[in-house]
Amino acid sequence: MSDLPQITVIARDGATSVLQQSAGQESLMQLLFDSDQGVEAACGGCASCATCHVYIAEDWVPRLPPREQVEDLLLTYSEHFDKSRSRLSCQIAMKPELHGLILEIAPEE
Ligand code: FES
């Protein structure tokens, strides 16, 4: 059995899917992008577009590294910013500890 993490994603239409990381998907954004979850990732992951915005399930928020300043700044410009749950998925590195993560895709900007 693969030890690559599986995460649960709630799409914008409310549909829930379980996705498994594949080799080469180093960030959460890459996993979502490759799985056609409507994550545009216009800047390619350099924290300058906010089109990879997701909401992390409340109980998972403290288990992730906190937002860096650049991520925080960009997200506060989003009209869909949720102070407690918003993250740029490109700024979250995929690792085994993320197994079981639950997130929701934020509305389009
Ligand atoms: S992909 Fe552009 S900010 Fe994440």
PDB file of N, CA and C and ligand atoms in Angstrom:
ATOM      1  N   MET A   1       0.844  -1.195   0.000  1.00  0.00           N
ATOM      2  CA  MET A   1       0.000   0.000   0.000  1.00  0.00           C
ATOM      3  C   MET A   1       0.881   1.248   0.000  1.00  0.00           C
ATOM      4  N   SER A   2       0.488   2.236  -0.781  1.00  0.00           N
ATOM      5  CA  SER A   2       1.261   3.475  -0.870  1.00  0.00           C
ATOM      6  C   SER A   2       1.189   4.248   0.440  1.00  0.00           C
ATOM      7  N   ASP A   3       2.315   4.902   0.806  1.00  0.00           N
ATOM      8  CA  ASP A   3       2.246   5.741   2.003  1.00  0.00           C
ATOM      9  C   ASP A   3       2.064   7.206   1.631  1.00  0.00           C
ATOM     10  N   LEU A   4       1.731   7.464   0.364  1.00  0.00           N
ATOM     11  CA  LEU A   4       1.437   8.841  -0.023  1.00  0.00           C
ATOM     12  C   LEU A   4       0.076   9.218   0.562  1.00  0.00           C
ATOM     13  N   PRO A   5      -0.038  10.452   1.062  1.00  0.00           N
ATOM     14  CA  PRO A   5      -1.269  10.815   1.769  1.00  0.00           C
ATOM     15  C   PRO A   5      -2.499  10.944   0.872  1.00  0.00           C
ATOM     16  N   GLN A   6      -3.630  10.685   1.486  1.00  0.00           N
ATOM     17  CA  GLN A   6      -4.921  10.913   0.849  1.00  0.00           C
ATOM     18  C   GLN A   6      -5.576  12.086   1.553  1.00  0.00           C
ATOM     19  N   ILE A   7      -6.224  12.928   0.777  1.00  0.00           N
ATOM     20  CA  ILE A   7      -6.934  14.060   1.367  1.00  0.00           C
ATOM     21  C   ILE A   7      -8.366  14.085   0.837  1.00  0.00           C
ATOM     22  N   THR A   8      -9.242  14.714   1.598  1.00  0.00           N
ATOM     23  CA  THR A   8     -10.633  14.849   1.176  1.00  0.00           C
ATOM     24  C   THR A   8     -10.875  16.282   0.741  1.00  0.00           C
ATOM     25  N   VAL A   9     -11.461  16.417  -0.450  1.00  0.00           N
ATOM     26  CA  VAL A   9     -11.677  17.736  -1.037  1.00  0.00           C
ATOM     27  C   VAL A   9     -13.163  17.952  -1.291  1.00  0.00           C
ATOM     28  N   ILE A  10     -13.653  19.092  -0.817  1.00  0.00           N
ATOM     29  CA  ILE A  10     -15.035  19.477  -1.102  1.00  0.00           C
ATOM     30  C   ILE A  10     -14.981  20.537  -2.207  1.00  0.00           C
ATOM     31  N   ALA A  11     -15.548  20.207  -3.354  1.00  0.00           N
ATOM     32  CA  ALA A  11     -15.490  21.089  -4.517  1.00  0.00           C
ATOM     33  C   ALA A  11     -16.472  22.260  -4.357  1.00  0.00           C
ATOM     34  N   ARG A  12     -16.401  23.200  -5.276  1.00  0.00           N
ATOM     35  CA  ARG A  12     -17.295  24.377  -5.205  1.00  0.00           C
ATOM     36  C   ARG A  12     -18.768  23.993  -5.328  1.00  0.00           C
ATOM     37  N   ASP A  13     -19.045  22.864  -6.003  1.00  0.00           N
ATOM     38  CA  ASP A  13     -20.444  22.435  -6.132  1.00  0.00           C
ATOM     39  C   ASP A  13     -20.865  21.521  -4.979  1.00  0.00           C
ATOM     40  N   GLY A  14     -19.979  21.356  -3.991  1.00  0.00           N
ATOM     41  CA  GLY A  14     -20.320  20.560  -2.814  1.00  0.00           C
ATOM     42  C   GLY A  14     -19.937  19.100  -2.933  1.00  0.00           C
ATOM     43  N   ALA A  15     -19.495  18.669  -4.119  1.00  0.00           N
ATOM     44  CA  ALA A  15     -19.105  17.261  -4.297  1.00  0.00           C
ATOM     45  C   ALA A  15     -17.828  16.975  -3.510  1.00  0.00           C
ATOM     46  N   THR A  16     -17.785  15.798  -2.906  1.00  0.00           N
ATOM     47  CA  THR A  16     -16.626  15.418  -2.097  1.00  0.00           C
ATOM     48  C   THR A  16     -15.830  14.338  -2.819  1.00  0.00           C
ATOM     49  N   SER A  17     -14.520  14.494  -2.862  1.00  0.00           N
ATOM     50  CA  SER A  17     -13.655  13.470  -3.450  1.00  0.00           C
ATOM     51  C   SER A  17     -12.490  13.190  -2.527  1.00  0.00           C
ATOM     52  N   VAL A  18     -11.992  11.979  -2.615  1.00  0.00           N
ATOM     53  CA  VAL A  18     -10.767  11.630  -1.900  1.00  0.00           C
ATOM     54  C   VAL A  18      -9.664  11.527  -2.944  1.00  0.00           C
ATOM     55  N   LEU A  19      -8.603  12.316  -2.739  1.00  0.00           N
ATOM     56  CA  LEU A  19      -7.496  12.360  -3.694  1.00  0.00           C
ATOM     57  C   LEU A  19      -6.248  11.807  -3.036  1.00  0.00           C
ATOM     58  N   GLN A  20      -5.461  11.128  -3.822  1.00  0.00           N
ATOM     59  CA  GLN A  20      -4.184  10.631  -3.300  1.00  0.00           C
ATOM     60  C   GLN A  20      -3.046  11.320  -4.027  1.00  0.00           C
ATOM     61  N   GLN A  21      -2.063  11.732  -3.261  1.00  0.00           N
ATOM     62  CA  GLN A  21      -0.884  12.361  -3.849  1.00  0.00           C
ATOM     63  C   GLN A  21      -0.185  11.372  -4.784  1.00  0.00           C
ATOM     64  N   SER A  22       0.284  11.898  -5.913  1.00  0.00           N
ATOM     65  CA  SER A  22       1.118  11.109  -6.818  1.00  0.00           C
ATOM     66  C   SER A  22       2.539  11.616  -6.717  1.00  0.00           C
ATOM     67  N   ALA A  23       3.476  10.794  -7.149  1.00  0.00           N
ATOM     68  CA  ALA A  23       4.873  11.210  -7.155  1.00  0.00           C
ATOM     69  C   ALA A  23       5.007  12.481  -7.982  1.00  0.00           C
ATOM     70  N   GLY A  24       5.797  13.417  -7.500  1.00  0.00           N
ATOM     71  CA  GLY A  24       6.029  14.662  -8.238  1.00  0.00           C
ATOM     72  C   GLY A  24       5.114  15.791  -7.827  1.00  0.00           C
ATOM     73  N   GLN A  25       4.059  15.475  -7.102  1.00  0.00           N
ATOM     74  CA  GLN A  25       3.157  16.548  -6.624  1.00  0.00           C
ATOM     75  C   GLN A  25       3.695  17.030  -5.275  1.00  0.00           C
ATOM     76  N   GLU A  26       4.454  18.096  -5.328  1.00  0.00           N
ATOM     77  CA  GLU A  26       5.138  18.528  -4.112  1.00  0.00           C
ATOM     78  C   GLU A  26       4.329  19.466  -3.256  1.00  0.00           C
ATOM     79  N   SER A  27       3.359  20.131  -3.859  1.00  0.00           N
ATOM     80  CA  SER A  27       2.510  21.017  -3.045  1.00  0.00           C
ATOM     81  C   SER A  27       1.061  20.559  -3.149  1.00  0.00           C
ATOM     82  N   LEU A  28       0.286  20.997  -2.193  1.00  0.00           N
ATOM     83  CA  LEU A  28      -1.142  20.697  -2.184  1.00  0.00           C
ATOM     84  C   LEU A  28      -1.789  21.257  -3.458  1.00  0.00           C
ATOM     85  N   MET A  29      -1.355  22.422  -3.889  1.00  0.00           N
ATOM     86  CA  MET A  29      -1.887  23.020  -5.126  1.00  0.00           C
ATOM     87  C   MET A  29      -1.694  22.083  -6.308  1.00  0.00           C
ATOM     88  N   GLN A  30      -0.514  21.460  -6.415  1.00  0.00           N
ATOM     89  CA  GLN A  30      -0.256  20.588  -7.560  1.00  0.00           C
ATOM     90  C   GLN A  30      -1.211  19.404  -7.576  1.00  0.00           C
ATOM     91  N   LEU A  31      -1.474  18.856  -6.415  1.00  0.00           N
ATOM     92  CA  LEU A  31      -2.422  17.744  -6.325  1.00  0.00           C
ATOM     93  C   LEU A  31      -3.821  18.205  -6.761  1.00  0.00           C
ATOM     94  N   LEU A  32      -4.258  19.358  -6.279  1.00  0.00           N
ATOM     95  CA  LEU A  32      -5.590  19.863  -6.629  1.00  0.00           C
ATOM     96  C   LEU A  32      -5.660  20.226  -8.113  1.00  0.00           C
ATOM     97  N   PHE A  33      -4.620  20.875  -8.608  1.00  0.00           N
ATOM     98  CA  PHE A  33      -4.574  21.287 -10.014  1.00  0.00           C
ATOM     99  C   PHE A  33      -4.661  20.060 -10.925  1.00  0.00           C
ATOM    100  N   ASP A  34      -3.854  19.064 -10.639  1.00  0.00           N
ATOM    101  CA  ASP A  34      -3.820  17.863 -11.489  1.00  0.00           C
ATOM    102  C   ASP A  34      -5.127  17.079 -11.417  1.00  0.00           C
ATOM    103  N   SER A  35      -5.907  17.303 -10.380  1.00  0.00           N
ATOM    104  CA  SER A  35      -7.146  16.540 -10.194  1.00  0.00           C
ATOM    105  C   SER A  35      -8.361  17.313 -10.686  1.00  0.00           C
ATOM    106  N   ASP A  36      -8.126  18.400 -11.412  1.00  0.00           N
ATOM    107  CA  ASP A  36      -9.231  19.194 -11.981  1.00  0.00           C
ATOM    108  C   ASP A  36     -10.248  19.632 -10.939  1.00  0.00           C
ATOM    109  N   GLN A  37      -9.747  20.225  -9.888  1.00  0.00           N
ATOM    110  CA  GLN A  37     -10.636  20.703  -8.825  1.00  0.00           C
ATOM    111  C   GLN A  37     -11.003  22.180  -9.005  1.00  0.00           C
ATOM    112  N   GLY A  38     -10.725  22.739 -10.168  1.00  0.00           N
ATOM    113  CA  GLY A  38     -11.062  24.137 -10.426  1.00  0.00           C
ATOM    114  C   GLY A  38     -10.067  25.112  -9.817  1.00  0.00           C
ATOM    115  N   VAL A  39      -8.902  24.596  -9.461  1.00  0.00           N
ATOM    116  CA  VAL A  39      -7.840  25.448  -8.924  1.00  0.00           C
ATOM    117  C   VAL A  39      -6.989  25.904 -10.116  1.00  0.00           C
ATOM    118  N   GLU A  40      -7.082  27.190 -10.422  1.00  0.00           N
ATOM    119  CA  GLU A  40      -6.421  27.694 -11.629  1.00  0.00           C
ATOM    120  C   GLU A  40      -4.899  27.774 -11.471  1.00  0.00           C
ATOM    121  N   ALA A  41      -4.448  28.173 -10.299  1.00  0.00           N
ATOM    122  CA  ALA A  41      -3.003  28.292 -10.024  1.00  0.00           C
ATOM    123  C   ALA A  41      -2.301  29.139 -11.079  1.00  0.00           C
ATOM    124  N   ALA A  42      -2.863  30.302 -11.342  1.00  0.00           N
ATOM    125  CA  ALA A  42      -2.387  31.157 -12.440  1.00  0.00           C
ATOM    126  C   ALA A  42      -0.920  31.533 -12.324  1.00  0.00           C
ATOM    127  N   CYS A  43      -0.409  31.668 -11.129  1.00  0.00           N
ATOM    128  CA  CYS A  43       0.996  32.107 -10.986  1.00  0.00           C
ATOM    129  C   CYS A  43       1.954  30.921 -10.912  1.00  0.00           C
ATOM    130  N   GLY A  44       1.417  29.710 -10.959  1.00  0.00           N
ATOM    131  CA  GLY A  44       2.288  28.535 -10.952  1.00  0.00           C
ATOM    132  C   GLY A  44       2.836  28.175  -9.586  1.00  0.00           C
ATOM    133  N   GLY A  45       2.346  28.845  -8.563  1.00  0.00           N
ATOM    134  CA  GLY A  45       2.754  28.461  -7.206  1.00  0.00           C
ATOM    135  C   GLY A  45       3.708  29.418  -6.527  1.00  0.00           C
ATOM    136  N   CYS A  46       3.804  30.649  -7.050  1.00  0.00           N
ATOM    137  CA  CYS A  46       4.757  31.580  -6.417  1.00  0.00           C
ATOM    138  C   CYS A  46       4.069  32.610  -5.514  1.00  0.00           C
ATOM    139  N   ALA A  47       2.891  32.272  -5.018  1.00  0.00           N
ATOM    140  CA  ALA A  47       2.189  33.109  -4.032  1.00  0.00           C
ATOM    141  C   ALA A  47       1.932  34.528  -4.533  1.00  0.00           C
ATOM    142  N   SER A  48       1.412  34.619  -5.780  1.00  0.00           N
ATOM    143  CA  SER A  48       1.103  35.960  -6.261  1.00  0.00           C
ATOM    144  C   SER A  48      -0.248  36.072  -6.956  1.00  0.00           C
ATOM    145  N   CYS A  49      -1.073  35.009  -6.935  1.00  0.00           N
ATOM    146  CA  CYS A  49      -2.356  35.110  -7.652  1.00  0.00           C
ATOM    147  C   CYS A  49      -3.579  34.805  -6.786  1.00  0.00           C
ATOM    148  N   ALA A  50      -3.443  33.992  -5.790  1.00  0.00           N
ATOM    149  CA  ALA A  50      -4.540  33.570  -4.898  1.00  0.00           C
ATOM    150  C   ALA A  50      -5.600  32.717  -5.587  1.00  0.00           C
ATOM    151  N   THR A  51      -5.311  32.200  -6.794  1.00  0.00           N
ATOM    152  CA  THR A  51      -6.299  31.335  -7.453  1.00  0.00           C
ATOM    153  C   THR A  51      -6.157  29.874  -7.000  1.00  0.00           C
ATOM    154  N   CYS A  52      -5.383  29.652  -5.963  1.00  0.00           N
ATOM    155  CA  CYS A  52      -5.260  28.304  -5.373  1.00  0.00           C
ATOM    156  C   CYS A  52      -5.816  28.308  -3.947  1.00  0.00           C
ATOM    157  N   HIS A  53      -6.670  29.286  -3.674  1.00  0.00           N
ATOM    158  CA  HIS A  53      -7.227  29.519  -2.333  1.00  0.00           C
ATOM    159  C   HIS A  53      -8.120  28.346  -1.893  1.00  0.00           C
ATOM    160  N   VAL A  54      -7.861  27.847  -0.692  1.00  0.00           N
ATOM    161  CA  VAL A  54      -8.698  26.785  -0.119  1.00  0.00           C
ATOM    162  C   VAL A  54      -9.032  27.127   1.338  1.00  0.00           C
ATOM    163  N   TYR A  55     -10.068  26.471   1.841  1.00  0.00           N
ATOM    164  CA  TYR A  55     -10.407  26.563   3.268  1.00  0.00           C
ATOM    165  C   TYR A  55     -10.081  25.229   3.915  1.00  0.00           C
ATOM    166  N   ILE A  56      -9.250  25.279   4.923  1.00  0.00           N
ATOM    167  CA  ILE A  56      -8.840  24.075   5.642  1.00  0.00           C
ATOM    168  C   ILE A  56      -9.876  23.769   6.736  1.00  0.00           C
ATOM    169  N   ALA A  57     -10.206  22.497   6.913  1.00  0.00           N
ATOM    170  CA  ALA A  57     -11.133  22.117   7.987  1.00  0.00           C
ATOM    171  C   ALA A  57     -10.582  22.602   9.328  1.00  0.00           C
ATOM    172  N   GLU A  58     -11.466  23.120  10.157  1.00  0.00           N
ATOM    173  CA  GLU A  58     -11.054  23.773  11.416  1.00  0.00           C
ATOM    174  C   GLU A  58     -10.076  22.938  12.247  1.00  0.00           C
ATOM    175  N   ASP A  59     -10.347  21.635  12.359  1.00  0.00           N
ATOM    176  CA  ASP A  59      -9.485  20.835  13.233  1.00  0.00           C
ATOM    177  C   ASP A  59      -8.120  20.568  12.611  1.00  0.00           C
ATOM    178  N   TRP A  60      -7.975  20.867  11.333  1.00  0.00           N
ATOM    179  CA  TRP A  60      -6.678  20.691  10.674  1.00  0.00           C
ATOM    180  C   TRP A  60      -5.836  21.954  10.710  1.00  0.00           C
ATOM    181  N   VAL A  61      -6.456  23.089  10.917  1.00  0.00           N
ATOM    182  CA  VAL A  61      -5.721  24.371  10.862  1.00  0.00           C
ATOM    183  C   VAL A  61      -4.486  24.369  11.761  1.00  0.00           C
ATOM    184  N   PRO A  62      -4.597  23.975  13.030  1.00  0.00           N
ATOM    185  CA  PRO A  62      -3.406  24.013  13.893  1.00  0.00           C
ATOM    186  C   PRO A  62      -2.366  22.956  13.563  1.00  0.00           C
ATOM    187  N   ARG A  63      -2.698  22.024  12.699  1.00  0.00           N
ATOM    188  CA  ARG A  63      -1.748  20.951  12.364  1.00  0.00           C
ATOM    189  C   ARG A  63      -0.882  21.318  11.160  1.00  0.00           C
ATOM    190  N   LEU A  64      -1.167  22.466  10.555  1.00  0.00           N
ATOM    191  CA  LEU A  64      -0.367  22.928   9.409  1.00  0.00           C
ATOM    192  C   LEU A  64       0.571  24.032   9.867  1.00  0.00           C
ATOM    193  N   PRO A  65       1.693  24.196   9.156  1.00  0.00           N
ATOM    194  CA  PRO A  65       2.558  25.339   9.480  1.00  0.00           C
ATOM    195  C   PRO A  65       1.763  26.626   9.252  1.00  0.00           C
ATOM    196  N   PRO A  66       1.974  27.651  10.071  1.00  0.00           N
ATOM    197  CA  PRO A  66       1.187  28.876   9.904  1.00  0.00           C
ATOM    198  C   PRO A  66       1.484  29.604   8.592  1.00  0.00           C
ATOM    199  N   ARG A  67       0.586  30.509   8.215  1.00  0.00           N
ATOM    200  CA  ARG A  67       0.799  31.305   6.997  1.00  0.00           C
ATOM    201  C   ARG A  67       2.031  32.181   7.149  1.00  0.00           C
ATOM    202  N   GLU A  68       2.841  32.211   6.088  1.00  0.00           N
ATOM    203  CA  GLU A  68       3.957  33.163   6.035  1.00  0.00           C
ATOM    204  C   GLU A  68       3.367  34.531   5.708  1.00  0.00           C
ATOM    205  N   GLN A  69       4.185  35.554   5.887  1.00  0.00           N
ATOM    206  CA  GLN A  69       3.704  36.922   5.682  1.00  0.00           C
ATOM    207  C   GLN A  69       3.160  37.156   4.269  1.00  0.00           C
ATOM    208  N   VAL A  70       3.875  36.640   3.255  1.00  0.00           N
ATOM    209  CA  VAL A  70       3.450  36.886   1.876  1.00  0.00           C
ATOM    210  C   VAL A  70       2.097  36.223   1.598  1.00  0.00           C
ATOM    211  N   GLU A  71       1.905  35.047   2.150  1.00  0.00           N
ATOM    212  CA  GLU A  71       0.634  34.336   1.983  1.00  0.00           C
ATOM    213  C   GLU A  71      -0.490  35.103   2.684  1.00  0.00           C
ATOM    214  N   ASP A  72      -0.205  35.537   3.870  1.00  0.00           N
ATOM    215  CA  ASP A  72      -1.179  36.274   4.655  1.00  0.00           C
ATOM    216  C   ASP A  72      -1.628  37.545   3.930  1.00  0.00           C
ATOM    217  N   LEU A  73      -0.647  38.249   3.390  1.00  0.00           N
ATOM    218  CA  LEU A  73      -0.921  39.513   2.719  1.00  0.00           C
ATOM    219  C   LEU A  73      -1.811  39.299   1.497  1.00  0.00           C
ATOM    220  N   LEU A  74      -1.455  38.320   0.687  1.00  0.00           N
ATOM    221  CA  LEU A  74      -2.224  38.063  -0.534  1.00  0.00           C
ATOM    222  C   LEU A  74      -3.657  37.648  -0.182  1.00  0.00           C
ATOM    223  N   LEU A  75      -3.801  36.787   0.792  1.00  0.00           N
ATOM    224  CA  LEU A  75      -5.135  36.313   1.154  1.00  0.00           C
ATOM    225  C   LEU A  75      -6.017  37.421   1.708  1.00  0.00           C
ATOM    226  N   THR A  76      -5.444  38.361   2.410  1.00  0.00           N
ATOM    227  CA  THR A  76      -6.280  39.426   2.978  1.00  0.00           C
ATOM    228  C   THR A  76      -6.870  40.318   1.889  1.00  0.00           C
ATOM    229  N   TYR A  77      -6.299  40.269   0.698  1.00  0.00           N
ATOM    230  CA  TYR A  77      -6.884  41.015  -0.431  1.00  0.00           C
ATOM    231  C   TYR A  77      -8.053  40.276  -1.068  1.00  0.00           C
ATOM    232  N   SER A  78      -8.223  39.012  -0.737  1.00  0.00           N
ATOM    233  CA  SER A  78      -9.306  38.227  -1.330  1.00  0.00           C
ATOM    234  C   SER A  78     -10.621  38.572  -0.655  1.00  0.00           C
ATOM    235  N   GLU A  79     -11.660  38.725  -1.464  1.00  0.00           N
ATOM    236  CA  GLU A  79     -12.974  39.013  -0.863  1.00  0.00           C
ATOM    237  C   GLU A  79     -13.532  37.778  -0.154  1.00  0.00           C
ATOM    238  N   HIS A  80     -12.915  36.628  -0.388  1.00  0.00           N
ATOM    239  CA  HIS A  80     -13.390  35.395   0.243  1.00  0.00           C
ATOM    240  C   HIS A  80     -12.503  34.965   1.411  1.00  0.00           C
ATOM    241  N   PHE A  81     -11.675  35.869   1.874  1.00  0.00           N
ATOM    242  CA  PHE A  81     -10.739  35.546   2.953  1.00  0.00           C
ATOM    243  C   PHE A  81     -11.471  35.150   4.232  1.00  0.00           C
ATOM    244  N   ASP A  82     -11.052  34.027   4.785  1.00  0.00           N
ATOM    245  CA  ASP A  82     -11.548  33.580   6.084  1.00  0.00           C
ATOM    246  C   ASP A  82     -10.318  33.498   6.996  1.00  0.00           C
ATOM    247  N   LYS A  83     -10.242  34.410   7.941  1.00  0.00           N
ATOM    248  CA  LYS A  83      -9.023  34.553   8.759  1.00  0.00           C
ATOM    249  C   LYS A  83      -8.545  33.226   9.367  1.00  0.00           C
ATOM    250  N   SER A  84      -9.488  32.410   9.796  1.00  0.00           N
ATOM    251  CA  SER A  84      -9.046  31.189  10.473  1.00  0.00           C
ATOM    252  C   SER A  84      -8.735  30.046   9.508  1.00  0.00           C
ATOM    253  N   ARG A  85      -9.422  29.957   8.373  1.00  0.00           N
ATOM    254  CA  ARG A  85      -9.311  28.739   7.552  1.00  0.00           C
ATOM    255  C   ARG A  85      -8.653  28.918   6.195  1.00  0.00           C
ATOM    256  N   SER A  86      -8.457  30.156   5.741  1.00  0.00           N
ATOM    257  CA  SER A  86      -7.926  30.375   4.389  1.00  0.00           C
ATOM    258  C   SER A  86      -6.452  30.026   4.280  1.00  0.00           C
ATOM    259  N   ARG A  87      -6.110  29.344   3.184  1.00  0.00           N
ATOM    260  CA  ARG A  87      -4.703  29.069   2.848  1.00  0.00           C
ATOM    261  C   ARG A  87      -4.526  29.111   1.340  1.00  0.00           C
ATOM    262  N   LEU A  88      -3.301  29.431   0.940  1.00  0.00           N
ATOM    263  CA  LEU A  88      -2.904  29.251  -0.455  1.00  0.00           C
ATOM    264  C   LEU A  88      -2.374  27.830  -0.540  1.00  0.00           C
ATOM    265  N   SER A  89      -3.017  27.006  -1.349  1.00  0.00           N
ATOM    266  CA  SER A  89      -2.607  25.594  -1.368  1.00  0.00           C
ATOM    267  C   SER A  89      -1.204  25.419  -1.944  1.00  0.00           C
ATOM    268  N   CYS A  90      -0.717  26.410  -2.703  1.00  0.00           N
ATOM    269  CA  CYS A  90       0.652  26.286  -3.247  1.00  0.00           C
ATOM    270  C   CYS A  90       1.709  26.460  -2.165  1.00  0.00           C
ATOM    271  N   GLN A  91       1.306  26.970  -1.019  1.00  0.00           N
ATOM    272  CA  GLN A  91       2.274  27.201   0.050  1.00  0.00           C
ATOM    273  C   GLN A  91       2.276  26.073   1.083  1.00  0.00           C
ATOM    274  N   ILE A  92       1.547  25.006   0.783  1.00  0.00           N
ATOM    275  CA  ILE A  92       1.505  23.865   1.701  1.00  0.00           C
ATOM    276  C   ILE A  92       2.191  22.672   1.034  1.00  0.00           C
ATOM    277  N   ALA A  93       3.310  22.279   1.594  1.00  0.00           N
ATOM    278  CA  ALA A  93       4.073  21.156   1.041  1.00  0.00           C
ATOM    279  C   ALA A  93       3.368  19.844   1.371  1.00  0.00           C
ATOM    280  N   MET A  94       3.314  18.947   0.394  1.00  0.00           N
ATOM    281  CA  MET A  94       2.726  17.638   0.630  1.00  0.00           C
ATOM    282  C   MET A  94       3.690  16.795   1.459  1.00  0.00           C
ATOM    283  N   LYS A  95       3.171  16.190   2.497  1.00  0.00           N
ATOM    284  CA  LYS A  95       3.973  15.257   3.294  1.00  0.00           C
ATOM    285  C   LYS A  95       3.045  14.248   3.960  1.00  0.00           C
ATOM    286  N   PRO A  96       3.593  13.121   4.417  1.00  0.00           N
ATOM    287  CA  PRO A  96       2.747  12.058   4.947  1.00  0.00           C
ATOM    288  C   PRO A  96       1.811  12.516   6.061  1.00  0.00           C
ATOM    289  N   GLU A  97       2.239  13.510   6.835  1.00  0.00           N
ATOM    290  CA  GLU A  97       1.416  13.998   7.953  1.00  0.00           C
ATOM    291  C   GLU A  97       0.086  14.600   7.480  1.00  0.00           C
ATOM    292  N   LEU A  98      -0.019  14.888   6.198  1.00  0.00           N
ATOM    293  CA  LEU A  98      -1.269  15.487   5.693  1.00  0.00           C
ATOM    294  C   LEU A  98      -2.341  14.436   5.412  1.00  0.00           C
ATOM    295  N   HIS A  99      -2.005  13.166   5.630  1.00  0.00           N
ATOM    296  CA  HIS A  99      -3.000  12.116   5.388  1.00  0.00           C
ATOM    297  C   HIS A  99      -4.262  12.387   6.217  1.00  0.00           C
ATOM    298  N   GLY A 100      -5.396  12.429   5.534  1.00  0.00           N
ATOM    299  CA  GLY A 100      -6.662  12.668   6.230  1.00  0.00           C
ATOM    300  C   GLY A 100      -7.111  14.119   6.212  1.00  0.00           C
ATOM    301  N   LEU A 101      -6.277  14.996   5.669  1.00  0.00           N
ATOM    302  CA  LEU A 101      -6.635  16.423   5.587  1.00  0.00           C
ATOM    303  C   LEU A 101      -7.971  16.611   4.863  1.00  0.00           C
ATOM    304  N   ILE A 102      -8.746  17.539   5.353  1.00  0.00           N
ATOM    305  CA  ILE A 102     -10.021  17.883   4.714  1.00  0.00           C
ATOM    306  C   ILE A 102      -9.983  19.359   4.359  1.00  0.00           C
ATOM    307  N   LEU A 103     -10.339  19.677   3.146  1.00  0.00           N
ATOM    308  CA  LEU A 103     -10.369  21.079   2.734  1.00  0.00           C
ATOM    309  C   LEU A 103     -11.493  21.323   1.759  1.00  0.00           C
ATOM    310  N   GLU A 104     -11.764  22.607   1.564  1.00  0.00           N
ATOM    311  CA  GLU A 104     -12.824  23.032   0.668  1.00  0.00           C
ATOM    312  C   GLU A 104     -12.200  24.020  -0.314  1.00  0.00           C
ATOM    313  N   ILE A 105     -12.563  23.932  -1.575  1.00  0.00           N
ATOM    314  CA  ILE A 105     -12.054  24.886  -2.568  1.00  0.00           C
ATOM    315  C   ILE A 105     -12.799  26.210  -2.374  1.00  0.00           C
ATOM    316  N   ALA A 106     -12.058  27.308  -2.225  1.00  0.00           N
ATOM    317  CA  ALA A 106     -12.695  28.619  -2.032  1.00  0.00           C
ATOM    318  C   ALA A 106     -13.347  29.084  -3.337  1.00  0.00           C
ATOM    319  N   PRO A 107     -14.327  29.995  -3.251  1.00  0.00           N
ATOM    320  CA  PRO A 107     -14.949  30.511  -4.480  1.00  0.00           C
ATOM    321  C   PRO A 107     -13.898  31.164  -5.385  1.00  0.00           C
ATOM    322  N   GLU A 108     -14.215  31.219  -6.674  1.00  0.00           N
ATOM    323  CA  GLU A 108     -13.286  31.878  -7.612  1.00  0.00           C
ATOM    324  C   GLU A 108     -13.177  33.337  -7.287  1.00  0.00           C
ATOM    325  N   GLU A 109     -11.995  33.878  -7.521  1.00  0.00           N
ATOM    326  CA  GLU A 109     -11.772  35.321  -7.289  1.00  0.00           C
ATOM    327  C   GLU A 109     -12.486  36.121  -8.358  1.00  0.00           C
TER     328      GLU A 109
HETATM  329  S1  FES B   1      -0.826  29.303  -7.334  1.00  0.00           S
HETATM  330 FE1  FES B   1      -0.789  31.470  -7.342  1.00  0.00          FE
HETATM  331  S2  FES B   1      -0.861  31.953  -5.234  1.00  0.00           S
HETATM  332 FE2  FES B   1      -0.896  29.811  -5.259  1.00  0.00          FE
END
